[in-house]
PDB file of C-alpha atoms in Angstrom:
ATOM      1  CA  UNK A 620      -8.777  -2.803 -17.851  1.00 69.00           C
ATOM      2  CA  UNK A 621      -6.413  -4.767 -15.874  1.00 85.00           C
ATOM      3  CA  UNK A 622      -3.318  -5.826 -17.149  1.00 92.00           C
ATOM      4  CA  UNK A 623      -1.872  -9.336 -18.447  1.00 95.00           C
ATOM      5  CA  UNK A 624       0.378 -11.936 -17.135  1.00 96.00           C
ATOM      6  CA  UNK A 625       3.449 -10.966 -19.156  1.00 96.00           C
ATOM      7  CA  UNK A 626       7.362 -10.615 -19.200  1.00 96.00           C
ATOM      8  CA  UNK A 627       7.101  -6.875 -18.209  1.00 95.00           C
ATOM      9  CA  UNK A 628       4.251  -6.965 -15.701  1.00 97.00           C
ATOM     10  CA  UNK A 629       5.214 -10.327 -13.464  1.00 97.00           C
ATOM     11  CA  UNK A 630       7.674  -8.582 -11.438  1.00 98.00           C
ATOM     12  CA  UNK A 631       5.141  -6.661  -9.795  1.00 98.00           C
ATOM     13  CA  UNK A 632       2.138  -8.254  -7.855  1.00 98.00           C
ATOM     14  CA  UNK A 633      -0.597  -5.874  -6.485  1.00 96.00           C
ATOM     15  CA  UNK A 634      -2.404  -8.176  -4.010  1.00 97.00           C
ATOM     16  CA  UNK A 635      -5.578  -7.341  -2.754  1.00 95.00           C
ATOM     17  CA  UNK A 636      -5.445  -8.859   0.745  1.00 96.00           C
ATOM     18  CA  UNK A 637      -9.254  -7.629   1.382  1.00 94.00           C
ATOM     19  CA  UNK A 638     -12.235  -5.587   0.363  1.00 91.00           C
ATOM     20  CA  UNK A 639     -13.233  -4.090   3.258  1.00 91.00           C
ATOM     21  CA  UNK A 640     -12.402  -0.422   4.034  1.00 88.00           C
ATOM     22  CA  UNK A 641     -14.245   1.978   6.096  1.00 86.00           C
ATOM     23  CA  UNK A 642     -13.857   5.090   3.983  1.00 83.00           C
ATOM     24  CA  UNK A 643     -16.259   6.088   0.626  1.00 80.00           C
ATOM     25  CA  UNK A 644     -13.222   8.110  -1.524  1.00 74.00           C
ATOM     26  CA  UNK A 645     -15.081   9.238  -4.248  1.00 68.00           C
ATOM     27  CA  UNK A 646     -12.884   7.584  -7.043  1.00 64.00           C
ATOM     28  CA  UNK A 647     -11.774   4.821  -4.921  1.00 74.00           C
ATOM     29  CA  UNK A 648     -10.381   2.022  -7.554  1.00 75.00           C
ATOM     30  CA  UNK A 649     -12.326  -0.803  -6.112  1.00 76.00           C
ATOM     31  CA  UNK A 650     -15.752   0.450  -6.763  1.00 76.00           C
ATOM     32  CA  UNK A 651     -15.084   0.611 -10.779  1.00 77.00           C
ATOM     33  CA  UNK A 652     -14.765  -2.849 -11.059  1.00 77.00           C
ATOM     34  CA  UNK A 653     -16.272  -5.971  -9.501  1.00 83.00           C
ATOM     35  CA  UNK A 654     -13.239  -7.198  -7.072  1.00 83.00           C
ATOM     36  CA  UNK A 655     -14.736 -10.574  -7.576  1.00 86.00           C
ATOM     37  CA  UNK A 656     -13.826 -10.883 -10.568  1.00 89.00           C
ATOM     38  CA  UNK A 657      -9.930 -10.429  -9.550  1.00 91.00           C
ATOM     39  CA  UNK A 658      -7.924 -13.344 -10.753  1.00 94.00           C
ATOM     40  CA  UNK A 659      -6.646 -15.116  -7.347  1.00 97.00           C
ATOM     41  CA  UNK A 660      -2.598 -15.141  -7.480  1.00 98.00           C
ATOM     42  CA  UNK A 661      -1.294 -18.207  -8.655  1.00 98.00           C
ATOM     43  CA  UNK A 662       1.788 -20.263  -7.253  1.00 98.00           C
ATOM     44  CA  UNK A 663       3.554 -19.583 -10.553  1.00 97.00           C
ATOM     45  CA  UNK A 664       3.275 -16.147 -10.164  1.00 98.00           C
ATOM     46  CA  UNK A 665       4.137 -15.503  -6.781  1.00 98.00           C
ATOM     47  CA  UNK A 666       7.393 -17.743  -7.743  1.00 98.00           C
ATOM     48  CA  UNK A 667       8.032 -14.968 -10.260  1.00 98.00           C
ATOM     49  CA  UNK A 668       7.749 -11.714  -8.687  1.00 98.00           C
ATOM     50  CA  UNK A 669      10.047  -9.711  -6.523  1.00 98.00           C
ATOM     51  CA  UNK A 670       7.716  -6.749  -5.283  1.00 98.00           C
ATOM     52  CA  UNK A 671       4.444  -7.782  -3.760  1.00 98.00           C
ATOM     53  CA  UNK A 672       2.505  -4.298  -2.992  1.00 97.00           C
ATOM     54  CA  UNK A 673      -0.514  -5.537  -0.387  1.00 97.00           C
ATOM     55  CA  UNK A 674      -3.421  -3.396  -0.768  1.00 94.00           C
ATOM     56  CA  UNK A 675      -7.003  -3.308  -0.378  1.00 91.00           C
ATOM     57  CA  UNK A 676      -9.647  -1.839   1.135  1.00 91.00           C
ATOM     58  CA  UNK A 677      -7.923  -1.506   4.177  1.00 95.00           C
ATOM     59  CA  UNK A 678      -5.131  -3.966   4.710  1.00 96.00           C
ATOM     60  CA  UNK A 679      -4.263  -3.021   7.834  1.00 96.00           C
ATOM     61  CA  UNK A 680      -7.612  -2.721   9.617  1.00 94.00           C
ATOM     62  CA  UNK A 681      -8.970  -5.578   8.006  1.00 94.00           C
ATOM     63  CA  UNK A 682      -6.087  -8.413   7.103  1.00 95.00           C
ATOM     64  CA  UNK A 683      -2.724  -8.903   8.710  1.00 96.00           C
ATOM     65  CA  UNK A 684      -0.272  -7.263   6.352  1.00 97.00           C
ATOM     66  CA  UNK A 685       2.846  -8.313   8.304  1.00 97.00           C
ATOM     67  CA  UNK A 686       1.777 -11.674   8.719  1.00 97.00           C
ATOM     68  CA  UNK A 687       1.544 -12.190   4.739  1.00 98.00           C
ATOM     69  CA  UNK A 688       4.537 -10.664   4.218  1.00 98.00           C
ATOM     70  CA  UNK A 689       6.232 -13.279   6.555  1.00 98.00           C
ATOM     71  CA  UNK A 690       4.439 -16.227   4.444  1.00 98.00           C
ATOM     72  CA  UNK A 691       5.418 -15.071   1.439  1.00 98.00           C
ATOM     73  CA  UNK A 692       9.052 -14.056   2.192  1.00 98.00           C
ATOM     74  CA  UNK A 693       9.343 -17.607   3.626  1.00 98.00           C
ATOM     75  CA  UNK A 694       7.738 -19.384   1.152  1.00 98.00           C
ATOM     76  CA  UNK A 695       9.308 -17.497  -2.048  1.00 98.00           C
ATOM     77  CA  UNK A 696      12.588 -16.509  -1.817  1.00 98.00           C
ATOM     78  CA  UNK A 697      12.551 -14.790  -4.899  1.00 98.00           C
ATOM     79  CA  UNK A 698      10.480 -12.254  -2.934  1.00 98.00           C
ATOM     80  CA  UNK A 699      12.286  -8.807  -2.679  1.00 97.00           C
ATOM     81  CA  UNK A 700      10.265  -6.958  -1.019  1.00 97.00           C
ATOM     82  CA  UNK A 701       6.587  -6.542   0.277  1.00 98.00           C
ATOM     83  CA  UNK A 702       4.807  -2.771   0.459  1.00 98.00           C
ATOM     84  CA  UNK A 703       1.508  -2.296   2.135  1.00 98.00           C
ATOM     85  CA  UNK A 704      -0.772   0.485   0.538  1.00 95.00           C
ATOM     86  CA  UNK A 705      -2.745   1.813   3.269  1.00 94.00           C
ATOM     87  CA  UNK A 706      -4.828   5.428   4.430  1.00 91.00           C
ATOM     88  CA  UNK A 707      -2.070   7.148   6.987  1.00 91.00           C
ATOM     89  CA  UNK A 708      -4.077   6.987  10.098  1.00 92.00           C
ATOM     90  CA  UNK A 709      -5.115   3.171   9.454  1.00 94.00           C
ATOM     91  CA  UNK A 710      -1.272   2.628   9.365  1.00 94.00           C
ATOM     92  CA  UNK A 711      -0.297   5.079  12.277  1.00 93.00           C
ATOM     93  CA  UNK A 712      -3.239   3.615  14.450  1.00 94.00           C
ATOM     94  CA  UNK A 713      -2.003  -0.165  13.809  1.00 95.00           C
ATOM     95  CA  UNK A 714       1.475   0.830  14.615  1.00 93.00           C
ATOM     96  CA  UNK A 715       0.880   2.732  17.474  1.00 92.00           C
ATOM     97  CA  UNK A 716      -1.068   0.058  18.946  1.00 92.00           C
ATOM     98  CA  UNK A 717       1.748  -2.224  18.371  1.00 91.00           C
ATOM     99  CA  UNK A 718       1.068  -3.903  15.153  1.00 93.00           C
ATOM    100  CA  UNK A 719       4.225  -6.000  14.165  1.00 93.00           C
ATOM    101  CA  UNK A 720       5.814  -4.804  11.107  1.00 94.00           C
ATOM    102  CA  UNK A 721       9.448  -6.590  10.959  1.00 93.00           C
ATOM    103  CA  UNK A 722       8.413  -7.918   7.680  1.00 96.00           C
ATOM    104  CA  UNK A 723       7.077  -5.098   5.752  1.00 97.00           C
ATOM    105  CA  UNK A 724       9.715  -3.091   3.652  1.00 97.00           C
ATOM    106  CA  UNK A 725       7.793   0.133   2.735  1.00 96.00           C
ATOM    107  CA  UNK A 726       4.406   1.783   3.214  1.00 96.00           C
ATOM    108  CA  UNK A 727       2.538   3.599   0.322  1.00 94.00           C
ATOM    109  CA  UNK A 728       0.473   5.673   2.906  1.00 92.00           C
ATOM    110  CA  UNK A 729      -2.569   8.327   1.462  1.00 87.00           C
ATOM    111  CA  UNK A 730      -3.552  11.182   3.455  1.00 83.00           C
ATOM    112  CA  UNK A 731      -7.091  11.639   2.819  1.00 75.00           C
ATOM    113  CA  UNK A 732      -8.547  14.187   5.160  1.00 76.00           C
ATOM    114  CA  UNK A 733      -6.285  17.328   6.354  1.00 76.00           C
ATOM    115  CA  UNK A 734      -6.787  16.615  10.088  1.00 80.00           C
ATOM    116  CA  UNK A 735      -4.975  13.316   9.298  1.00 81.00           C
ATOM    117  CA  UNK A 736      -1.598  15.348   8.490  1.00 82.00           C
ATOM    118  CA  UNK A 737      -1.105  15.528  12.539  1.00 82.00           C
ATOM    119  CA  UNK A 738      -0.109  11.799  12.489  1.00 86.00           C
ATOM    120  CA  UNK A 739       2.762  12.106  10.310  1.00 84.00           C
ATOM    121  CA  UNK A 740       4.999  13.130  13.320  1.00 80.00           C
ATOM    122  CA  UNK A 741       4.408  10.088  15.314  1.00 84.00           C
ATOM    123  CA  UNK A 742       4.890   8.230  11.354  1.00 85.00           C
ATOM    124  CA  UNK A 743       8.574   9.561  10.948  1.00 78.00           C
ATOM    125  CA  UNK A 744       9.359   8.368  14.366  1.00 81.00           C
ATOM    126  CA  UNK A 745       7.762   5.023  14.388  1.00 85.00           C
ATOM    127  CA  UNK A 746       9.409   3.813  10.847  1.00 85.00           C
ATOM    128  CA  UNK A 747      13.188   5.207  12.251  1.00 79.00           C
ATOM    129  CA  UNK A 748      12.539   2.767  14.384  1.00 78.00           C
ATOM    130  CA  UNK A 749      11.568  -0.095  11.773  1.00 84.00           C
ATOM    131  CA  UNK A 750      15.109  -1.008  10.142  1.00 82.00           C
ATOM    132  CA  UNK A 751      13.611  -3.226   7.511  1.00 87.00           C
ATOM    133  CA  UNK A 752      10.694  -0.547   6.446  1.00 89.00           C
ATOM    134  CA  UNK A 753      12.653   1.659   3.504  1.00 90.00           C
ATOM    135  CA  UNK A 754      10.708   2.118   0.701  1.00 91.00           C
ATOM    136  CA  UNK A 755       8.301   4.773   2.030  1.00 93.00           C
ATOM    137  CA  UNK A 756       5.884   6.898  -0.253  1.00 92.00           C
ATOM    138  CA  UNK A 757       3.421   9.381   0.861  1.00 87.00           C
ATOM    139  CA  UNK A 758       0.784  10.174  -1.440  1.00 86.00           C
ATOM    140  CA  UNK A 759      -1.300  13.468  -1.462  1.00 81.00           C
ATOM    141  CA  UNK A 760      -4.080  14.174  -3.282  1.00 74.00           C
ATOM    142  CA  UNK A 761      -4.659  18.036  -4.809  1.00 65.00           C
ATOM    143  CA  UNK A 762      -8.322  18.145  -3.421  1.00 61.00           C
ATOM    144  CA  UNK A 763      -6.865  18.291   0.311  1.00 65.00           C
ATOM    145  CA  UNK A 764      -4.657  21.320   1.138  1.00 67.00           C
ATOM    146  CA  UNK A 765      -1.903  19.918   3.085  1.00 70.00           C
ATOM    147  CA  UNK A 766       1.018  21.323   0.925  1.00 65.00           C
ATOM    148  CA  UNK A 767       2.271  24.263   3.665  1.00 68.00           C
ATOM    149  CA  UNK A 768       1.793  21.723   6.029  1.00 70.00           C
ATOM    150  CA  UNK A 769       3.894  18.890   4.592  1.00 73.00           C
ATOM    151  CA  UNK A 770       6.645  21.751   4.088  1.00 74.00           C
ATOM    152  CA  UNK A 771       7.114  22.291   7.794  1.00 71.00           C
ATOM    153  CA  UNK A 772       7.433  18.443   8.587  1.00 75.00           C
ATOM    154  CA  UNK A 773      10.812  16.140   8.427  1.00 74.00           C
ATOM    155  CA  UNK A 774       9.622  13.504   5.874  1.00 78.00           C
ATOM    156  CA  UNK A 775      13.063  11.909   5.135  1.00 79.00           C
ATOM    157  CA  UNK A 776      11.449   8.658   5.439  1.00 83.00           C
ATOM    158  CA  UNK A 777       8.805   9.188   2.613  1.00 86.00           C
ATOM    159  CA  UNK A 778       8.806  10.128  -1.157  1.00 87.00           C
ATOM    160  CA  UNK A 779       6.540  12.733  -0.842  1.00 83.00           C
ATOM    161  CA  UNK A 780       4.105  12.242  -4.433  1.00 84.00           C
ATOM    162  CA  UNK A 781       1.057  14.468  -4.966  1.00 81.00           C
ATOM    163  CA  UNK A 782      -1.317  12.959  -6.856  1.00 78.00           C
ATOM    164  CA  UNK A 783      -5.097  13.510  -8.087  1.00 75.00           C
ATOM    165  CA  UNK A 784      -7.821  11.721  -7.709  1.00 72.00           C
ATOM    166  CA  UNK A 785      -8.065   8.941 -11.257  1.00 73.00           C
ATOM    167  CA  UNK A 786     -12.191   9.155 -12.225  1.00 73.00           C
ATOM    168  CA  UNK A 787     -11.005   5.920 -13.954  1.00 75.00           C
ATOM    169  CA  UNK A 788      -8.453   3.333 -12.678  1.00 73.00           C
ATOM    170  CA  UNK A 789      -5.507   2.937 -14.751  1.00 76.00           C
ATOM    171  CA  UNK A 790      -2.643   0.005 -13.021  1.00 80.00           C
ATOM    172  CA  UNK A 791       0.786   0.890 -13.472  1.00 87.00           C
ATOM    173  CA  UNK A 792       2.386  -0.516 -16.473  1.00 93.00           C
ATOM    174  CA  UNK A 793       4.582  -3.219 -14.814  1.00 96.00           C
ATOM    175  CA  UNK A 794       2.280  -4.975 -12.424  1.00 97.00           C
ATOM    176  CA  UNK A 795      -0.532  -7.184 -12.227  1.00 96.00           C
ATOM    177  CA  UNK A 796      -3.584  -6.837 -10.138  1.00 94.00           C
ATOM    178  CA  UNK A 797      -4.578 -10.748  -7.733  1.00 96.00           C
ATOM    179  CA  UNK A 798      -6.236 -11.288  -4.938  1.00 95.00           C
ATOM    180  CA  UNK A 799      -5.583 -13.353  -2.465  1.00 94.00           C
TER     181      UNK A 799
END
């Protein structure tokens, strides 16, 4: 299911930083495999990619996102850039409370519950004022009406990508799947 170390797919690291989330998405990737069973990132590896894309359960409630995108910019150059996949209100709640951030390049943000769309606002302000944090997707899933909604916001920050629940996890083509 996940797939190999190879030319193509060593680029692209998909870390899981930790397991822990406090939401029960119905098809939520980690529940159709046993994370355990994760290969743990290797030096060799990490010396090979260029995008590391953090993720979890919840990185941002439950690891320190920013401060493993410091280690790993420090200790591998060849380190491009580092994305944290997180639920929008875990990520607006962290920032708001003044979560650091200066090493983080991009968010990969999910809104999974319609209330959540009122954070988006205080989102587009907080990463204007995040130089290094670029490479911004916003993912929204068909089961949640938020389309008029998202229409009536400024989202210049984000590439806005709707998306549908996967009943079975399928990893992009050109990464790998570790754990710390």
């Amino acid at each position: 299911m996940l797939n190999e170390y190879t030319s193509e797919t060593m680029r692209n690291i998909h870390l899981l930083t930790t397991s822990l989330c406090d939401r029960n998405c119905p098809y939520c990737c980690n529940k159709q495999y046993d994370l355990s069973t994760i290969p743990q990132v290797s030096d060799e590896e990490l010396r090979n990619a260029e995008n590391i894309f953090l993720t979890g359960g919840e990185p941002f409630t439950y690891s320190r996102p920013n401060e493993i995108a410091k280690w790993l910019k420090k200790r591998y150059l060849n380190i491009k850039k580092v994305i944290v996949y997180s639920n929008l209100f875990e990520a607006w709640d962290y920032l708001m409370l003044g979560g650091p951030a200066d090493y983080i390049d991009g968010l990969t943000l999910s809104i999974r519950e319609r209330e959540n769309i009122c954070y988006l606002e205080d989102m587009h302000f907080l990463l204007k004022n995040m130089p290094n944090c670029k490479s911004n997707r916003l993912y929204c899933f068909g089961d949640i009406d938020v389309e008029g909604l998202i229409e009536e916001l400024d989202l210049t920050n984000f590439v806005v990508l709707w998306r549908e629940w996967q009943p079975e996890f399928v990893p992009a083509p050109d990464s790998i799947f570790r754990r710390i």
